[in-house]
Tab-separated table of C-alpha atoms in Angstrom:
chain	number	residue	atom	x	y	z
F	251	MET	CA	21.497	-16.857	15.631
F	252	ARG	CA	19.845	-14.591	18.214
F	253	THR	CA	18.023	-17.616	19.663
F	254	THR	CA	21.318	-19.492	19.940
F	255	LEU	CA	23.074	-16.560	21.619
F	256	THR	CA	20.195	-16.156	24.041
F	257	ALA	CA	20.366	-19.836	24.944
F	258	VAL	CA	24.133	-19.673	25.458
F	259	SER	CA	23.793	-16.540	27.597
F	260	ALA	CA	21.140	-18.213	29.735
F	261	LEU	CA	23.382	-21.253	30.193
F	262	LEU	CA	26.354	-19.110	31.238
F	263	LEU	CA	24.225	-17.116	33.682
F	264	SER	CA	22.882	-20.339	35.138
F	265	ALA	CA	26.420	-21.711	35.567
F	266	ALA	CA	27.560	-18.460	37.176
F	267	ALA	CA	24.625	-18.554	39.583
F	268	ALA	CA	25.415	-22.144	40.516
F	269	TYR	CA	29.065	-21.253	41.086
F	270	ALA	CA	28.026	-18.332	43.286
F	271	GLN	CA	25.996	-20.543	45.617
F	272	PRO	CA	27.587	-20.665	49.085
F	273	ARG	CA	29.425	-23.874	49.942
F	274	THR	CA	27.618	-25.879	52.647
F	275	THR	CA	29.698	-29.054	52.782
F	276	LEU	CA	33.062	-30.178	54.086
F	277	ASP	CA	34.663	-31.478	50.899
F	278	ILE	CA	37.409	-34.107	51.161
F	279	TYR	CA	39.625	-34.971	48.189
F	280	VAL	CA	41.662	-38.157	48.587
F	281	VAL	CA	44.321	-37.762	45.916
F	282	ASP	CA	45.813	-40.897	44.332
F	283	VAL	CA	49.550	-40.460	44.847
F	284	GLU	CA	50.221	-44.152	44.317
F	285	GLY	CA	51.304	-45.358	47.734
F	286	GLY	CA	51.822	-42.191	49.740
F	287	ASN	CA	49.342	-39.635	51.029
F	288	ALA	CA	47.759	-36.376	49.944
F	289	THR	CA	44.322	-35.481	51.325
F	290	LEU	CA	42.712	-32.085	50.768
F	291	PHE	CA	39.948	-30.755	53.025
F	292	VAL	CA	37.901	-27.701	51.989
F	293	THR	CA	35.540	-26.200	54.569
F	294	PRO	CA	32.159	-24.534	53.929
F	295	ALA	CA	33.942	-21.202	54.382
F	296	GLY	CA	36.375	-22.079	51.585
F	297	GLU	CA	39.330	-22.631	53.919
F	298	SER	CA	41.682	-25.436	52.980
F	299	VAL	CA	43.878	-27.970	54.756
F	300	LEU	CA	46.162	-30.286	52.776
F	301	ILE	CA	47.650	-33.245	54.627
F	302	ASP	CA	50.883	-34.382	52.954
F	303	ALA	CA	51.884	-34.003	49.327
F	304	GLY	CA	52.642	-37.347	47.736
F	305	ASN	CA	55.753	-39.200	46.629
F	306	LEU	CA	59.216	-37.868	45.915
F	307	ASN	CA	59.692	-40.299	43.024
F	308	GLY	CA	56.496	-38.968	41.432
F	309	ALA	CA	56.689	-35.358	42.569
F	310	ALA	CA	55.514	-33.675	39.361
F	311	ARG	CA	52.761	-36.268	38.845
F	312	ASP	CA	51.480	-35.977	42.416
F	313	ALA	CA	51.640	-32.169	42.517
F	314	GLY	CA	49.622	-32.183	39.292
F	315	ARG	CA	46.990	-34.450	40.797
F	316	ILE	CA	46.753	-32.272	43.900
F	317	MET	CA	46.342	-29.244	41.650
F	318	ASP	CA	43.466	-31.007	39.867
F	319	ALA	CA	41.704	-31.219	43.233
F	320	VAL	CA	42.628	-27.612	44.022
F	321	ARG	CA	41.070	-26.416	40.767
F	322	ASP	CA	37.961	-28.518	41.318
F	323	ALA	CA	37.579	-26.850	44.734
F	324	HIS	CA	38.094	-23.367	43.181
F	325	LEU	CA	40.999	-22.590	45.535
F	326	THR	CA	43.549	-19.851	44.943
F	327	GLN	CA	45.772	-20.848	47.851
F	328	ILE	CA	46.302	-23.615	50.394
F	329	ASP	CA	45.715	-22.155	53.838
F	330	HIS	CA	47.286	-24.934	55.925
F	331	LEU	CA	49.588	-27.739	54.813
F	332	ILE	CA	50.185	-30.457	57.413
F	333	LEU	CA	53.314	-32.535	56.877
F	334	THR	CA	52.603	-35.557	59.061
F	335	HIS	CA	56.220	-36.782	59.107
F	336	TYR	CA	59.450	-36.774	57.114
F	337	HIS	CA	59.048	-39.763	54.815
F	338	ALA	CA	59.397	-39.304	51.067
F	339	ASP	CA	55.889	-40.613	50.309
F	340	HIS	CA	54.459	-37.779	52.428
F	341	PHE	CA	56.618	-34.728	51.664
F	342	GLY	CA	57.510	-35.766	48.116
F	343	GLY	CA	55.467	-33.368	45.972
F	344	MET	CA	55.591	-30.382	48.291
F	345	GLU	CA	58.392	-28.474	46.579
F	346	GLU	CA	56.780	-28.911	43.153
F	347	LEU	CA	53.363	-27.970	44.540
F	348	SER	CA	54.703	-24.794	46.144
F	349	LYS	CA	55.707	-23.570	42.664
F	350	GLN	CA	52.104	-23.814	41.481
F	351	ILE	CA	50.024	-22.381	44.334
F	352	PRO	CA	50.703	-20.221	47.427
F	353	ILE	CA	50.879	-22.164	50.698
F	354	ARG	CA	50.143	-19.918	53.657
F	355	GLU	CA	51.067	-22.146	56.606
F	356	PHE	CA	53.335	-25.183	56.945
F	357	ILE	CA	52.605	-27.401	59.958
F	358	ASP	CA	54.841	-30.277	61.114
F	359	HIS	CA	55.902	-32.151	64.258
F	360	GLY	CA	59.242	-30.359	64.589
F	361	PRO	CA	62.693	-31.689	63.693
F	362	ASN	CA	63.085	-34.952	61.782
F	363	ILE	CA	64.552	-37.737	63.958
F	364	GLN	CA	65.322	-40.421	61.350
F	365	PRO	CA	68.499	-40.434	59.213
F	366	GLY	CA	68.140	-40.676	55.443
F	367	ALA	CA	66.306	-38.847	52.672
F	368	GLY	CA	63.906	-37.145	55.073
F	369	ALA	CA	66.753	-35.636	57.064
F	370	ASP	CA	68.391	-34.323	53.892
F	371	TRP	CA	65.115	-32.866	52.597
F	372	GLU	CA	64.320	-31.216	55.938
F	373	ARG	CA	67.756	-29.585	55.994
F	374	ASP	CA	68.161	-28.603	52.343
F	375	VAL	CA	64.658	-28.036	50.925
F	376	TYR	CA	62.008	-27.549	53.581
F	377	PRO	CA	63.294	-24.270	55.087
F	378	ARG	CA	63.103	-22.624	51.652
F	379	LEU	CA	59.457	-23.654	51.356
F	380	TYR	CA	58.168	-22.488	54.728
F	381	ALA	CA	60.156	-19.253	54.423
F	382	THR	CA	57.427	-18.141	51.988
F	383	GLY	CA	54.671	-18.534	54.604
F	384	LYS	CA	54.127	-19.308	58.275
F	385	HIS	CA	55.838	-22.249	59.969
F	386	THR	CA	54.100	-23.936	62.914
F	387	VAL	CA	55.254	-26.865	65.035
F	388	ALA	CA	52.107	-28.765	66.001
F	389	LYS	CA	51.425	-29.581	69.635
F	390	ALA	CA	49.038	-32.326	70.735
F	391	GLY	CA	45.807	-30.774	71.969
F	392	VAL	CA	45.843	-27.562	69.921
F	393	ARG	CA	43.304	-26.675	67.252
F	394	ILE	CA	43.733	-25.369	63.726
F	395	PRO	CA	41.432	-22.317	63.544
F	396	LEU	CA	38.745	-22.991	60.933
F	397	THR	CA	35.249	-21.581	60.513
F	398	GLY	CA	32.554	-24.196	61.127
F	399	VAL	CA	34.976	-27.122	61.482
F	400	ASP	CA	36.643	-28.325	64.692
F	401	TRP	CA	40.151	-29.502	63.795
F	402	ARG	CA	42.131	-30.807	66.727
F	403	ILE	CA	45.676	-32.174	66.747
F	404	VAL	CA	45.556	-35.355	68.848
F	405	ALA	CA	49.174	-36.477	68.468
F	406	SER	CA	52.455	-34.916	67.396
F	407	ALA	CA	56.153	-35.619	67.983
F	408	GLY	CA	55.340	-38.705	70.033
F	409	ASP	CA	52.988	-36.874	72.405
F	410	ILE	CA	49.218	-37.389	72.603
F	411	ILE	CA	46.406	-35.042	73.564
F	412	PRO	CA	46.143	-34.616	77.362
F	413	ALA	CA	43.286	-36.626	78.876
F	414	SER	CA	42.146	-33.478	80.676
F	415	ALA	CA	41.304	-31.918	77.295
F	416	LEU	CA	38.500	-34.400	76.570
F	417	PRO	CA	35.419	-35.113	78.701
F	418	GLY	CA	35.244	-38.721	79.852
F	419	ALA	CA	38.798	-39.513	78.789
F	420	ASN	CA	41.487	-41.492	80.629
F	421	LYS	CA	39.269	-44.485	81.450
F	422	PRO	CA	40.242	-48.121	80.793
F	423	ASN	CA	39.306	-49.358	77.325
F	424	PRO	CA	38.358	-53.056	77.324
F	425	GLU	CA	39.190	-53.280	73.613
F	426	CYS	CA	42.856	-52.735	74.533
F	427	ALA	CA	43.095	-55.563	77.080
F	428	ASN	CA	45.107	-57.881	74.804
F	429	PHE	CA	47.301	-55.247	73.173
F	430	LYS	CA	50.790	-56.324	72.112
F	431	PRO	CA	53.316	-53.502	71.576
F	432	PHE	CA	54.790	-53.143	68.106
F	433	ASP	CA	56.631	-50.319	66.377
F	434	ASN	CA	58.414	-50.049	63.048
F	435	ASN	CA	60.659	-46.984	62.621
F	436	MET	CA	61.593	-43.629	64.104
F	437	GLU	CA	59.476	-41.134	62.141
F	438	ASP	CA	56.071	-42.833	61.881
F	439	PRO	CA	55.325	-42.512	65.633
F	440	MET	CA	56.061	-38.788	65.375
F	441	SER	CA	53.192	-38.227	62.897
F	442	VAL	CA	50.915	-35.217	63.251
F	443	ALA	CA	47.486	-36.790	63.813
F	444	SER	CA	44.192	-34.915	63.384
F	445	TYR	CA	40.624	-35.429	64.590
F	446	ILE	CA	38.097	-33.473	62.541
F	447	THR	CA	34.479	-32.701	63.454
F	448	PHE	CA	31.883	-31.101	61.172
F	449	GLY	CA	28.419	-31.184	62.672
F	450	ARG	CA	27.594	-34.860	63.254
F	451	PHE	CA	30.436	-35.995	60.987
F	452	HIS	CA	33.707	-37.098	62.588
F	453	THR	CA	36.855	-38.403	60.962
F	454	ALA	CA	40.483	-38.916	61.887
F	455	HIS	CA	43.657	-38.638	59.850
F	456	LEU	CA	46.590	-40.115	61.735
F	457	GLY	CA	49.374	-39.978	59.141
F	458	ASP	CA	51.457	-43.123	59.676
F	459	LEU	CA	50.900	-43.195	63.428
F	460	THR	CA	52.007	-46.581	64.736
F	461	ARG	CA	50.168	-49.230	66.709
F	462	ASP	CA	51.876	-48.191	69.947
F	463	MET	CA	50.798	-44.570	69.503
F	464	GLU	CA	47.244	-45.574	68.566
F	465	PHE	CA	47.141	-47.674	71.742
F	466	LYS	CA	48.016	-44.600	73.805
F	467	LEU	CA	45.146	-42.721	72.196
F	468	MET	CA	42.675	-45.550	72.728
């Protein structure tokens, strides 16, 4: 029995030591919310950014799946939640999620501009959620303050990052020579779009930014 207890104790100490090791990676959890979006970023410093929160018609399911990622990342709060735009497959699980974990900052593009479910949710539900934390309207060109990760907002509310903010920007792009304009609805072009840099790793999360808005960026 003593041998067994010693072995178990050694295993637990080993697990505790592994858990105590400092995080060195930028961890990205792409949560399956069955057609919408929920992507969780966790920095080496343990700071977290969640972009969107799944579908309204699967709110409990999607909040549960986000919480699975939260637990895997050993988070006790979500530091920044970016709502890219007011469509139900992006804000859907937010209310349910807010009941399960503190959300410190809510970031969006400002007022909804499209009639329908998003307008109702923004008026009736959303203010109650961000009243529990900080509410920030994102502006193109600003950064989300994170340790060791450069997180820049490159589009929001139909505006794009000023060319003066980026070295070498505002030059003709030959890949855009044959561009044909196309847009689809009122809220997608308003999406909060992010460009994330961690060392030599770069990625972008553009919400549902439309072809016309992507053309402006390119």
